[in-house]
Amino acid sequence: MLLDVTHDPARRSWVESANEAAVDFPVQNLPLGIFSRDDEPRPGVAIGKKVLDLRQARDGGHLDGLAPALGPALGARALNALFALGRPAMHELRARLSDLLCAGTPAALRAQRDPLLLVPMSAVTMHAPADVGDYSDFYASIDHAMNVGSMLRPEHPLLPNYRHVPIGYHGRASSIVVSGTPVRRPYGQTAAKPEGPPGFGPTQRMDYELEVGAFIGAGNAIGTSIPLGDAEQHLAGLVLVNDWSARDMQTWEYQPLGPFLAKNFATSISPWVVTLDALEPFRVTPRPRDEGDPLLLPYLLDQDDQTRGGFAITLEVWIRTARMREAGATAERLSQGDFRRMYWTLAQLLTHHASNGCNLRAGDLIASGTVSGPDKGSRGCLLELAWRGTDPITLTNGEQRTFLADLDEVIIRGWCEAEGRVRIGFGECRGAVMPAAS
Ligand code: MN
């Protein structure tokens, strides 16, 4: 285990809001993001309801003595350069930040006197944490694959490759947006019957997908692969992802090459990157493979990954409709998922991605695919929750949904809990559906 003093549950911060019960950003978390006030976007760390300005911390001498390469990375407008330094540099930074923000240390006493160091979270604008060069999305929840497969092919819901190979597709990086960005209902080709003919118009089956995303840290050179045992050295941290999907467009276009315009109009991500180090206390044995499952090919099998390749992350999807907002009602929960139930680990996804020599670069994003579970309450998209439009869900105020309506706001939340550990959270990934362009 790589637990150290930064995970110590006894550590408390001099930033009082970080010590409240069930906050997302206690001193044990220290997630990284890019924020701005009235000036240039810059790296920051979330602590309670405040943001610590990393550029200011560097310039104020609070980060002296760390690896020299950290200096320029902490002045950048995106976290790519920091991620590229890899796990050891990020580990070193975390240790110093913990010291700075922990009550009573000499570093903290000095930091507390620096008025420029902390900014209220309510006063900042958050930006995408990295310039995402490439984005790939997987299909790693077998419960999701089973549910969707059984809608399409009731006799054999799971395709023969599923238990052998992590299925994914190449998403689009240009349309990744940070939480809070409105998402416009897309136009596309849809057909009422499988054989067509199609029409062209706004999607009538706008959906969300609850996912976890992983930012690549240190990359690999083209033509080289990443052994599973090293995979996590190439992961910088995790965010929440909403892979917005137009189901009617998807049904018409997905064969034979997979999703395209049904997915690439927008993908929302949460702004704070929870580092692999912060997640260390929440590592778990991944979901056991089912009885009769084929043996894993050797490149996807690693003892350490089998033992602790999972992450105990609880995930929730909430909805707030226009009517709920008008009535002053709070958001309503649609589902709760468990990231432990994924069929493939993040390390397996990463290793598989690079297994053909594909180069992954710092700041690239890979996402898990919709996180669903075996029960109705754990289905991670409306396609499953309302079973392809056949079983509408009814909200407390009587509104019904099969798919998203204009002005519906979707809010994804995630957090980790473990016995004897301080809970850490991911914050939110939020986005509202705007009417289609006229
Ligand atoms: Mn997806």
Short mmCIF file of N, CA and C and ligand atoms in Angstrom, two decimals, residues 135 137-139 144 169 209-211 243-245 247 263 367-370, ligand 1:
data_model
loop_
_atom_site.label_atom_id
_atom_site.label_comp_id
_atom_site.label_asym_id
_atom_site.label_seq_id
_atom_site.Cartn_x
_atom_site.Cartn_y
_atom_site.Cartn_z
N TYR A 135 -9.39 11.59 -26.98
CA TYR A 135 -10.37 11.09 -26.02
C TYR A 135 -10.92 9.76 -26.54
N ASP A 137 -13.49 6.42 -25.41
CA ASP A 137 -14.52 6.01 -24.46
C ASP A 137 -14.69 4.50 -24.55
N PHE A 138 -14.76 3.87 -23.39
CA PHE A 138 -14.89 2.40 -23.36
C PHE A 138 -16.32 1.98 -23.03
N TYR A 139 -16.48 0.73 -22.72
CA TYR A 139 -17.79 0.08 -22.54
C TYR A 139 -17.59 -0.98 -21.46
N HIS A 144 -24.14 -2.67 -18.01
CA HIS A 144 -24.59 -1.76 -19.08
C HIS A 144 -24.63 -2.50 -20.42
N TYR A 169 -14.31 3.11 -28.32
CA TYR A 169 -14.33 3.83 -29.59
C TYR A 169 -13.58 5.13 -29.38
N GLU A 209 -24.82 9.82 -20.09
CA GLU A 209 -24.20 8.58 -19.62
C GLU A 209 -23.29 8.91 -18.44
N LEU A 210 -23.52 8.23 -17.34
CA LEU A 210 -22.71 8.38 -16.13
C LEU A 210 -21.40 7.61 -16.30
N GLU A 211 -20.28 8.34 -16.26
CA GLU A 211 -19.00 7.67 -16.49
C GLU A 211 -17.91 8.26 -15.58
N ASP A 243 -21.17 11.46 -20.88
CA ASP A 243 -21.04 11.22 -22.31
C ASP A 243 -22.43 11.38 -22.94
N TRP A 244 -22.81 12.63 -23.20
CA TRP A 244 -24.13 12.92 -23.79
C TRP A 244 -24.32 12.09 -25.06
N SER A 245 -25.52 11.56 -25.23
CA SER A 245 -25.75 10.63 -26.34
C SER A 245 -27.12 10.88 -26.95
N ARG A 247 -29.73 8.92 -28.77
CA ARG A 247 -29.96 7.49 -29.00
C ARG A 247 -30.57 7.18 -30.35
N LYS A 263 -22.55 10.87 -30.42
CA LYS A 263 -21.78 11.02 -29.19
C LYS A 263 -20.88 12.24 -29.19
N ALA A 367 -12.35 7.30 -20.94
CA ALA A 367 -13.51 7.19 -20.06
C ALA A 367 -13.99 5.75 -20.02
N SER A 368 -14.66 5.44 -18.91
CA SER A 368 -14.97 4.05 -18.57
C SER A 368 -16.09 3.45 -19.40
N GLY A 369 -16.96 4.30 -19.93
CA GLY A 369 -18.24 3.80 -20.42
C GLY A 369 -19.26 3.91 -19.30
N THR A 370 -20.52 3.84 -19.67
CA THR A 370 -21.61 4.01 -18.72
C THR A 370 -21.47 3.05 -17.54
MN MN B 1 -20.18 6.41 -23.25
#
